[in-house]
Short mmCIF file of C-alpha atoms and ligand atoms in Angstrom, two decimals:
data_model
loop_
_atom_site.label_atom_id
_atom_site.label_comp_id
_atom_site.label_asym_id
_atom_site.label_seq_id
_atom_site.Cartn_x
_atom_site.Cartn_y
_atom_site.Cartn_z
CA MET J 1 -14.82 -32.90 -28.08
CA LYS J 2 -14.31 -29.62 -26.22
CA ASN J 3 -11.20 -27.46 -26.57
CA LYS J 4 -9.24 -27.35 -23.32
CA PHE J 5 -7.86 -24.09 -21.91
CA ASP J 6 -6.22 -22.90 -18.67
CA ILE J 7 -9.05 -20.81 -17.22
CA ILE J 8 -12.60 -19.90 -18.16
CA ILE J 9 -14.25 -16.95 -16.43
CA LYS J 10 -18.03 -17.17 -16.78
CA ASN J 11 -20.92 -14.82 -15.88
CA ALA J 12 -18.68 -11.76 -16.22
CA LYS J 13 -19.72 -8.15 -16.71
CA ILE J 14 -16.81 -6.79 -18.73
CA VAL J 15 -15.89 -3.13 -18.69
CA ASP J 16 -12.93 -1.28 -20.07
CA ALA J 17 -12.36 2.34 -20.96
CA ASN J 18 -12.93 1.74 -24.69
CA THR J 19 -15.82 -0.70 -24.75
CA HIS J 20 -17.70 0.43 -21.65
CA LEU J 21 -20.05 -2.42 -20.73
CA LEU J 22 -19.51 -5.36 -23.05
CA SER J 23 -22.27 -7.64 -21.83
CA ASP J 24 -23.78 -8.92 -18.63
CA ASP J 25 -22.89 -12.60 -18.84
CA SER J 26 -19.74 -12.86 -20.89
CA VAL J 27 -17.30 -15.74 -21.02
CA ILE J 28 -13.56 -15.06 -21.06
CA ILE J 29 -11.19 -17.80 -22.13
CA VAL J 30 -7.65 -17.49 -20.80
CA ASP J 31 -4.80 -19.64 -22.02
CA LYS J 32 -1.00 -19.31 -21.81
CA GLY J 33 -1.32 -15.96 -20.05
CA VAL J 34 -3.40 -14.38 -22.79
CA ILE J 35 -7.10 -13.59 -23.30
CA GLN J 36 -7.83 -16.04 -26.11
CA LYS J 37 -11.50 -15.41 -26.61
CA ILE J 38 -14.39 -13.36 -25.28
CA GLY J 39 -17.93 -14.41 -26.05
CA ASN J 40 -21.31 -15.36 -24.70
CA LYS J 41 -22.54 -18.48 -22.88
CA GLU J 42 -22.45 -20.58 -26.05
CA LEU J 43 -18.65 -20.64 -25.78
CA LEU J 44 -19.06 -22.95 -22.78
CA GLU J 45 -20.55 -25.64 -25.02
CA THR J 46 -17.33 -25.94 -27.00
CA SER J 47 -14.74 -25.10 -24.36
CA ASP J 48 -13.40 -26.65 -21.21
CA ALA J 49 -10.69 -25.52 -18.79
CA THR J 50 -8.50 -26.66 -15.94
CA ARG J 51 -10.31 -24.08 -13.83
CA ILE J 52 -13.72 -22.54 -14.34
CA TRP J 53 -14.14 -19.37 -12.31
CA ASP J 54 -17.67 -18.11 -11.80
CA ALA J 55 -17.59 -14.31 -11.72
CA GLU J 56 -21.21 -14.32 -10.45
CA SER J 57 -21.87 -11.07 -12.31
CA LYS J 58 -18.86 -9.36 -10.79
CA LEU J 59 -17.32 -6.65 -12.87
CA ILE J 60 -14.23 -7.76 -14.80
CA LEU J 61 -11.86 -4.91 -15.56
CA PRO J 62 -8.34 -4.59 -16.90
CA GLY J 63 -5.96 -4.48 -13.91
CA PHE J 64 -4.81 -1.02 -12.88
CA ILE J 65 -1.42 0.34 -13.89
CA ASN J 66 0.64 2.40 -11.44
CA THR J 67 3.24 4.31 -13.47
CA HIS J 68 5.21 5.79 -10.58
CA CYS J 69 6.21 4.47 -7.19
CA HIS J 70 9.33 3.83 -5.12
CA LEU J 71 8.75 0.48 -3.45
CA PHE J 72 11.69 0.69 -1.04
CA GLN J 73 9.90 3.64 0.59
CA THR J 74 7.23 1.30 1.94
CA PHE J 75 9.48 1.08 5.01
CA MET J 76 9.20 4.86 5.46
CA ARG J 77 5.45 5.26 5.37
CA GLY J 78 4.16 7.58 8.07
CA LEU J 79 7.56 9.16 8.80
CA GLY J 80 8.21 12.91 8.68
CA LYS J 81 4.57 13.83 8.21
CA ASP J 82 3.38 17.45 8.42
CA LEU J 83 6.91 18.82 8.19
CA THR J 84 8.33 21.12 5.52
CA PHE J 85 9.83 19.45 2.42
CA ILE J 86 13.47 19.34 3.54
CA LYS J 87 12.53 18.27 7.08
CA TRP J 88 10.30 15.54 5.62
CA MET J 89 13.22 14.33 3.46
CA ASN J 90 15.60 14.32 6.43
CA ASN J 91 13.13 12.47 8.67
CA SER J 92 12.09 9.81 6.19
CA VAL J 93 14.04 8.93 3.01
CA ARG J 94 17.43 10.40 3.97
CA LEU J 95 17.12 9.01 7.50
CA MET J 96 16.54 5.38 6.60
CA MET J 97 17.95 4.95 3.10
CA PRO J 98 21.60 4.53 4.15
CA ASN J 99 20.64 1.71 6.52
CA LEU J 100 18.52 -0.37 4.16
CA ASP J 101 19.96 -3.74 3.20
CA GLU J 102 19.00 -6.47 0.72
CA GLU J 103 16.40 -8.04 3.00
CA ALA J 104 14.82 -4.65 3.76
CA ILE J 105 14.56 -3.76 0.06
CA TYR J 106 12.94 -7.13 -0.65
CA LEU J 107 10.44 -6.97 2.23
CA ALA J 108 9.56 -3.32 1.52
CA ALA J 109 8.92 -4.23 -2.14
CA MET J 110 6.84 -7.26 -1.17
CA VAL J 111 4.64 -5.24 1.19
CA GLY J 112 4.23 -2.48 -1.43
CA CYS J 113 3.31 -5.05 -4.08
CA MET J 114 0.85 -6.75 -1.72
CA GLU J 115 -0.95 -3.50 -1.00
CA SER J 116 -0.97 -2.75 -4.73
CA ILE J 117 -2.38 -6.14 -5.70
CA LYS J 118 -5.08 -5.93 -3.05
CA SER J 119 -6.24 -2.64 -4.54
CA GLY J 120 -6.43 -4.03 -8.07
CA ASN J 121 -3.01 -3.17 -9.41
CA THR J 122 -1.58 -5.60 -11.93
CA THR J 123 1.31 -3.52 -13.33
CA LEU J 124 3.71 -1.40 -11.34
CA VAL J 125 6.53 0.88 -12.49
CA ASP J 126 9.08 1.00 -9.72
CA PHE J 127 11.30 4.07 -10.02
CA MET J 128 14.09 2.47 -8.03
CA TYR J 129 16.42 5.19 -6.73
CA ALA J 130 20.09 4.92 -7.51
CA HIS J 131 21.13 3.10 -4.38
CA VAL J 132 24.27 2.89 -2.35
CA LYS J 133 24.73 -0.64 -3.62
CA PRO J 134 23.90 -1.09 -7.30
CA HIS J 135 22.55 -4.63 -6.92
CA TYR J 136 19.74 -3.55 -4.56
CA ALA J 137 17.43 -3.40 -7.58
CA ASP J 138 17.80 -7.20 -7.77
CA TYR J 139 15.66 -7.44 -4.63
CA VAL J 140 12.82 -5.44 -6.14
CA LEU J 141 13.01 -7.73 -9.16
CA LYS J 142 12.90 -10.75 -6.87
CA ALA J 143 9.75 -9.34 -5.20
CA PHE J 144 8.13 -8.86 -8.63
CA ASP J 145 9.02 -12.42 -9.52
CA ASP J 146 7.78 -13.88 -6.22
CA CYS J 147 4.50 -12.00 -5.77
CA GLY J 148 3.23 -12.47 -9.32
CA ILE J 149 2.65 -8.80 -10.28
CA ARG J 150 3.77 -7.37 -13.64
CA GLY J 151 6.73 -5.15 -12.87
CA VAL J 152 8.66 -2.51 -14.76
CA LEU J 153 11.95 -1.80 -13.04
CA ALA J 154 12.87 1.78 -13.88
CA ARG J 155 16.54 1.98 -12.99
CA GLY J 156 17.22 5.19 -11.04
CA MET J 157 20.34 7.18 -11.88
CA THR J 158 22.19 10.12 -10.36
CA ASP J 159 25.51 11.05 -11.97
CA VAL J 160 26.30 14.50 -10.59
CA ASP J 161 28.99 14.53 -7.94
CA ARG J 162 27.23 17.30 -5.98
CA LEU J 163 23.49 17.82 -5.61
CA PRO J 164 22.56 21.52 -5.50
CA GLY J 165 23.21 22.92 -2.01
CA SER J 166 25.03 19.80 -0.84
CA PRO J 167 28.71 19.90 0.11
CA VAL J 168 29.22 16.13 -0.28
CA LYS J 169 29.04 13.61 -3.08
CA PRO J 170 25.62 11.84 -3.23
CA ALA J 171 25.84 8.42 -1.59
CA SER J 172 24.22 6.86 -4.65
CA TYR J 173 26.39 8.57 -7.26
CA ALA J 174 27.37 6.46 -10.29
CA THR J 175 28.34 7.37 -13.84
CA ALA J 176 25.65 6.82 -16.47
CA ALA J 177 27.90 4.22 -18.09
CA ASP J 178 28.13 2.22 -14.84
CA SER J 179 24.37 2.46 -14.26
CA LEU J 180 23.66 1.37 -17.83
CA ALA J 181 26.00 -1.60 -17.37
CA GLU J 182 23.83 -2.54 -14.37
CA VAL J 183 20.74 -2.25 -16.58
CA ASP J 184 22.41 -4.62 -19.04
CA ARG J 185 23.07 -7.09 -16.22
CA SER J 186 19.49 -6.94 -14.88
CA ARG J 187 17.97 -7.28 -18.34
CA ALA J 188 20.10 -10.34 -19.02
CA MET J 189 18.98 -11.89 -15.70
CA TYR J 190 15.31 -11.50 -16.59
CA LYS J 191 15.54 -12.00 -20.32
CA ASP J 192 12.34 -13.68 -21.57
CA HIS J 193 10.60 -13.30 -18.19
CA PRO J 194 6.92 -12.87 -19.09
CA ARG J 195 6.17 -10.29 -16.38
CA ILE J 196 9.32 -8.23 -15.93
CA ASN J 197 10.30 -5.25 -18.06
CA PHE J 198 12.79 -2.42 -17.72
CA ALA J 199 12.90 1.36 -18.11
CA LEU J 200 15.50 4.06 -17.46
CA ALA J 201 15.01 6.58 -14.69
CA PRO J 202 17.39 9.56 -14.59
CA SER J 203 16.39 11.06 -11.23
CA VAL J 204 15.76 14.72 -11.94
CA ILE J 205 17.37 17.49 -14.02
CA TRP J 206 19.61 18.61 -11.13
CA GLY J 207 20.70 15.01 -10.44
CA MET J 208 22.13 14.44 -13.93
CA THR J 209 24.93 15.72 -16.17
CA THR J 210 24.24 16.55 -19.81
CA ASP J 211 26.62 13.80 -20.93
CA GLY J 212 24.78 11.31 -18.73
CA LEU J 213 21.42 12.30 -20.21
CA ILE J 214 22.80 12.01 -23.74
CA GLU J 215 24.07 8.49 -22.98
CA ILE J 216 20.71 7.49 -21.49
CA ALA J 217 18.78 8.84 -24.48
CA ALA J 218 21.05 6.89 -26.84
CA TYR J 219 20.70 3.65 -24.83
CA ALA J 220 16.90 4.05 -24.69
CA GLY J 221 16.72 4.64 -28.45
CA LYS J 222 18.90 1.62 -29.21
CA ASN J 223 17.00 -0.70 -26.87
CA ASP J 224 13.49 0.72 -27.38
CA MET J 225 13.02 1.60 -23.71
CA VAL J 226 10.87 4.10 -21.85
CA VAL J 227 12.71 6.91 -20.05
CA THR J 228 11.00 8.31 -16.95
CA MET J 229 12.08 11.30 -14.87
CA HIS J 230 10.70 13.60 -12.17
CA ILE J 231 9.93 16.88 -13.94
CA LEU J 232 8.60 20.26 -12.86
CA GLU J 233 7.40 19.05 -9.46
CA THR J 234 8.50 22.37 -7.96
CA VAL J 235 10.05 25.61 -9.25
CA ASP J 236 13.50 24.20 -8.42
CA ASP J 237 13.85 22.38 -11.75
CA ASP J 238 13.49 25.48 -13.90
CA GLN J 239 15.49 27.65 -11.52
CA PHE J 240 18.36 25.17 -11.75
CA SER J 241 18.10 24.77 -15.55
CA LEU J 242 17.93 28.51 -16.21
CA GLU J 243 20.97 29.06 -14.05
CA LYS J 244 23.01 26.16 -15.42
CA TYR J 245 21.88 25.97 -19.06
CA GLY J 246 20.27 29.36 -19.65
CA LYS J 247 17.06 27.58 -20.66
CA THR J 248 14.11 25.80 -19.08
CA THR J 249 14.17 22.15 -17.99
CA MET J 250 12.08 20.99 -20.95
CA ARG J 251 14.27 22.90 -23.44
CA ALA J 252 17.37 21.40 -21.80
CA LEU J 253 15.87 17.89 -22.07
CA GLU J 254 15.02 18.58 -25.71
CA ASP J 255 18.63 19.49 -26.43
CA VAL J 256 20.04 16.24 -25.02
CA GLY J 257 17.58 14.04 -26.90
CA ILE J 258 15.57 12.83 -23.89
CA LEU J 259 12.31 14.07 -25.41
CA ASP J 260 12.93 11.97 -28.54
CA THR J 261 12.61 8.81 -26.43
CA ASP J 262 9.35 7.28 -25.16
CA PHE J 263 9.41 9.80 -22.35
CA LEU J 264 7.23 9.61 -19.23
CA GLY J 265 7.45 12.80 -17.17
CA VAL J 266 6.44 12.43 -13.53
CA HIS J 267 4.48 15.22 -11.75
CA ALA J 268 4.57 18.05 -14.36
CA ILE J 269 3.05 20.65 -12.05
CA ARG J 270 4.88 23.90 -12.89
CA VAL J 271 4.09 23.76 -16.59
CA SER J 272 4.36 26.80 -18.90
CA GLU J 273 2.81 27.28 -22.35
CA ASP J 274 6.22 26.51 -23.86
CA ASP J 275 6.47 23.25 -21.85
CA LEU J 276 2.99 22.29 -23.04
CA SER J 277 3.98 22.89 -26.66
CA LEU J 278 6.97 20.55 -26.17
CA PHE J 279 4.77 17.88 -24.54
CA LYS J 280 2.59 17.98 -27.66
CA LYS J 281 5.47 18.06 -30.12
CA TYR J 282 7.26 15.08 -28.56
CA ARG J 283 4.20 13.13 -27.41
CA THR J 284 5.47 13.29 -23.84
CA ARG J 285 3.43 11.15 -21.46
CA ILE J 286 2.63 12.20 -17.92
CA SER J 287 2.38 10.36 -14.61
CA TYR J 288 -0.11 12.21 -12.39
CA ASN J 289 0.53 11.63 -8.65
CA PRO J 290 -2.16 13.73 -6.94
CA LEU J 291 -1.89 12.29 -3.42
CA ALA J 292 1.88 12.74 -3.18
CA ASN J 293 1.52 16.25 -4.65
CA MET J 294 -1.05 17.11 -1.98
CA ILE J 295 0.91 15.62 0.91
CA LEU J 296 4.06 17.53 -0.04
CA GLY J 297 2.08 20.67 -0.93
CA SER J 298 3.69 20.70 -4.39
CA GLY J 299 0.65 21.97 -6.28
CA VAL J 300 -1.78 20.70 -8.90
CA ALA J 301 -0.76 19.33 -12.29
CA PRO J 302 -2.84 20.90 -15.10
CA ILE J 303 -4.38 17.58 -16.12
CA VAL J 304 -7.47 19.08 -17.76
CA GLU J 305 -5.19 21.14 -19.96
CA PHE J 306 -3.18 18.02 -20.86
CA THR J 307 -6.26 16.03 -21.86
CA LYS J 308 -7.52 18.95 -23.99
CA HIS J 309 -4.29 18.64 -25.96
CA GLU J 310 -4.56 14.85 -26.13
CA ILE J 311 -1.47 14.33 -23.99
CA LYS J 312 -1.60 10.84 -22.49
CA VAL J 313 -1.90 10.82 -18.72
CA SER J 314 -1.42 7.89 -16.34
CA LEU J 315 -1.61 7.62 -12.56
CA GLY J 316 1.03 7.06 -9.91
CA THR J 317 0.95 6.62 -6.17
CA ASP J 318 4.54 7.83 -5.76
CA GLY J 319 6.53 6.31 -2.91
CA ALA J 320 5.00 5.52 0.46
CA ALA J 321 7.29 8.09 2.08
CA SER J 322 5.34 10.85 0.35
CA ASN J 323 1.93 9.24 -0.13
CA ASP J 324 1.80 6.63 2.63
CA SER J 325 -0.32 4.31 0.50
CA GLN J 326 0.08 2.32 -2.71
CA ASN J 327 -3.66 2.18 -3.38
CA LEU J 328 -4.54 3.33 -6.91
CA ILE J 329 -8.29 3.48 -6.18
CA GLU J 330 -7.52 6.27 -3.70
CA VAL J 331 -5.42 7.97 -6.37
CA MET J 332 -8.31 7.81 -8.85
CA LYS J 333 -10.68 9.48 -6.42
CA ALA J 334 -8.22 12.12 -5.23
CA GLY J 335 -7.04 12.76 -8.79
CA ALA J 336 -10.55 13.46 -10.06
CA LEU J 337 -11.52 15.58 -7.04
CA LEU J 338 -8.36 17.67 -7.14
CA GLN J 339 -9.05 18.69 -10.75
CA LYS J 340 -12.62 19.66 -9.82
CA VAL J 341 -11.34 21.85 -6.97
CA HIS J 342 -8.52 23.35 -9.02
CA ASN J 343 -10.78 24.22 -11.95
CA HIS J 344 -13.81 25.22 -9.84
CA ASP J 345 -15.75 22.84 -12.04
CA SER J 346 -17.45 19.63 -10.87
CA ALA J 347 -17.32 18.32 -14.45
CA ALA J 348 -13.58 18.98 -14.88
CA LEU J 349 -12.52 15.32 -14.88
CA SER J 350 -14.95 12.39 -14.86
CA ALA J 351 -14.74 8.98 -13.21
CA TRP J 352 -14.51 7.39 -16.66
CA GLU J 353 -11.63 9.67 -17.68
CA ILE J 354 -9.62 8.89 -14.55
CA PHE J 355 -10.41 5.17 -14.96
CA SER J 356 -8.94 5.40 -18.46
CA MET J 357 -5.78 6.93 -16.95
CA ALA J 358 -5.50 3.94 -14.59
CA THR J 359 -5.88 1.44 -17.44
CA ASP J 360 -5.54 2.06 -21.20
CA GLN J 361 -3.71 5.40 -20.96
CA GLY J 362 -1.49 3.86 -18.28
CA ALA J 363 -0.49 1.19 -20.78
CA GLU J 364 0.21 3.80 -23.48
CA CYS J 365 2.36 5.80 -21.08
CA ILE J 366 4.73 2.85 -20.67
CA ASN J 367 4.47 1.72 -24.27
CA MET J 368 2.67 -1.53 -23.40
CA GLN J 369 -0.65 -0.74 -25.08
CA ASP J 370 -0.35 -3.81 -27.30
CA GLN J 371 -0.22 -6.04 -24.23
CA ILE J 372 -2.23 -4.57 -21.36
CA GLY J 373 -4.78 -1.92 -20.38
CA ALA J 374 -7.97 -3.40 -21.85
CA VAL J 375 -10.06 -6.55 -21.75
CA SER J 376 -9.74 -7.73 -25.31
CA GLU J 377 -8.71 -10.81 -27.24
CA GLY J 378 -4.97 -11.13 -27.72
CA LYS J 379 -4.09 -8.95 -24.72
CA LYS J 380 -2.39 -10.34 -21.63
CA ALA J 381 -4.81 -11.82 -19.11
CA ASP J 382 -4.21 -9.11 -16.48
CA LEU J 383 -7.71 -8.89 -15.06
CA ILE J 384 -9.41 -7.94 -11.82
CA ALA J 385 -12.87 -8.76 -10.48
CA ILE J 386 -14.83 -6.13 -8.59
CA ASP J 387 -17.53 -7.14 -6.16
CA PHE J 388 -20.05 -4.35 -5.65
CA LYS J 389 -22.17 -6.30 -3.19
CA LYS J 390 -20.63 -4.42 -0.26
CA SER J 391 -22.05 -1.68 1.93
CA ASN J 392 -19.79 0.99 0.41
CA THR J 393 -21.01 0.29 -3.15
CA THR J 394 -24.69 -0.54 -2.69
CA PRO J 395 -26.68 0.50 -4.61
CA CYS J 396 -24.60 0.60 -7.75
CA TYR J 397 -25.85 2.42 -10.88
CA ASP J 398 -22.75 3.43 -12.86
CA PRO J 399 -20.07 0.85 -11.96
CA ILE J 400 -17.13 3.12 -12.76
CA ALA J 401 -18.55 6.02 -10.72
CA SER J 402 -19.06 3.52 -7.87
CA LEU J 403 -15.51 2.23 -8.19
CA VAL J 404 -13.87 5.67 -8.32
CA TYR J 405 -15.94 7.52 -5.73
CA SER J 406 -17.02 4.72 -3.35
CA GLY J 407 -14.68 1.82 -4.01
CA ASN J 408 -11.84 0.50 -1.91
CA SER J 409 -9.69 -2.62 -1.60
CA GLU J 410 -12.60 -4.49 -0.05
CA ASN J 411 -14.25 -4.56 -3.48
CA ILE J 412 -11.34 -6.33 -5.19
CA SER J 413 -12.19 -10.01 -5.09
CA MET J 414 -9.76 -11.47 -7.63
CA VAL J 415 -6.54 -10.37 -9.31
CA MET J 416 -5.07 -12.20 -12.29
CA VAL J 417 -1.71 -11.45 -13.92
CA GLU J 418 -0.41 -13.26 -16.99
CA GLY J 419 -3.34 -15.66 -16.67
CA GLU J 420 -2.54 -16.62 -13.07
CA MET J 421 -4.85 -15.84 -10.16
CA ILE J 422 -2.46 -14.28 -7.67
CA PHE J 423 -5.20 -13.03 -5.32
CA ASP J 424 -8.52 -14.75 -4.85
CA GLN J 425 -11.27 -14.13 -2.29
CA GLY J 426 -9.15 -12.18 0.14
CA SER J 427 -6.00 -14.32 -0.02
CA PHE J 428 -2.74 -14.32 -1.92
CA THR J 429 -2.22 -17.59 -3.71
CA ARG J 430 1.60 -17.60 -3.83
CA PHE J 431 2.66 -16.83 -0.24
CA ASN J 432 1.55 -16.40 3.35
CA GLU J 433 0.57 -12.77 3.85
CA SER J 434 0.89 -12.58 7.63
CA GLU J 435 4.34 -14.19 7.55
CA ILE J 436 5.67 -11.48 5.18
CA LEU J 437 4.03 -8.71 7.21
CA ARG J 438 5.51 -10.02 10.45
CA LYS J 439 9.04 -10.15 8.96
CA ALA J 440 8.61 -6.68 7.42
CA GLN J 441 7.45 -5.12 10.68
CA GLN J 442 10.40 -6.57 12.56
CA LYS J 443 12.96 -5.58 9.93
CA ALA J 444 11.58 -2.04 9.57
CA LYS J 445 11.73 -1.57 13.34
CA GLU J 446 15.37 -2.68 13.45
CA ILE J 447 16.34 -0.30 10.64
CA TYR J 448 14.44 2.58 12.16
CA GLN J 449 16.15 2.05 15.50
CA SER J 450 19.61 1.89 13.96
CA SER J 451 18.84 5.00 11.84
CA MET J 452 17.88 6.94 14.96
CA GLY J 453 21.25 5.92 16.48
ZN1 ZN M 501 8.85 9.95 -7.21
#
């Protein structure tokens, strides 16, 4: 009598950042969303499954983790390119954001998730801006639920009544207490959902009051939640903090207790020795977004320095308004190359190191290392299959070097989240791709036209 499971993957080459190559013809048993057992062919003699998936020696990896994006910006990809920062803002995000509605948020999130899944992403942290209407986040959550990806909704917050240099109240202003009440409501809606988690996302130091940050730190501590924030992307953060608080951004965040939380700083480009010492002291985690940093000309985050000090680094695409793509394979390549250029050293950051940032370090950065980020027994079955039998990856010697430097979405042949195959052999299993794309194109066009007046 054989034991019956949900899915058996056979003939798998398993690789993760800790184990490197596990074996050439492994068997993975998946049941109830979890990797129950990994073994050799003999496991097949005692096990049966509703579905047996032959990996045909494809590489099985942990799904990639994108720790920073803004899904609503999918509708703004390609806008405002090659302009200075403020002109880019005015021609993309600020132009269209006021005209987005529930359907637009949903379709933008669906398209962003689809592109992510196709490039091997199984977990996405959506830093949802504080929006004109607080319930807009519900439509990102609905997209997470519908498309099958693992989603972390990081609730954006802005509680200052004037952004620096602006004469008017921000359209998305809300007190921290009101925003946290919204977080309570969303968490209750998705309580016990196996794929949806929450984080807190105070926008940026100049978008928050000290009282608001103190409230957020307290809420995060009480509810064991990650806090993520844009930090030190440009010199503006420290200029503002020095003027307002008489201290740097990191020292100001230390004072209000934000650094005591599970803190994920996004960008971290203009980093001083003192900032670095605080990152170490508080085990601050970093989201490295090289493509967005290049497109906006923001600079290069000192990633090699971070890894030397054992600071955990993950990868982010950032929003499509600044990066234009949600593809984490591109981010891996650009992220490794940028460090080589910046350090004048071709060995500055290896393919294996950046792969670790997309997987196990990504999981640590969002405090989910017990659940995702590696192919091992007891972890969630968030797996992807890579097919190297394509012209861009033939021949293949080191699979991770091939993935990072030659790979693209074409190589992703299967994506599984929570034990469910949501993408298999070029098709999504839960919905009709062309139908969603058609609706999204039409809706985006309407919003663009009304934004242009
Ligand atoms: Zn961002």
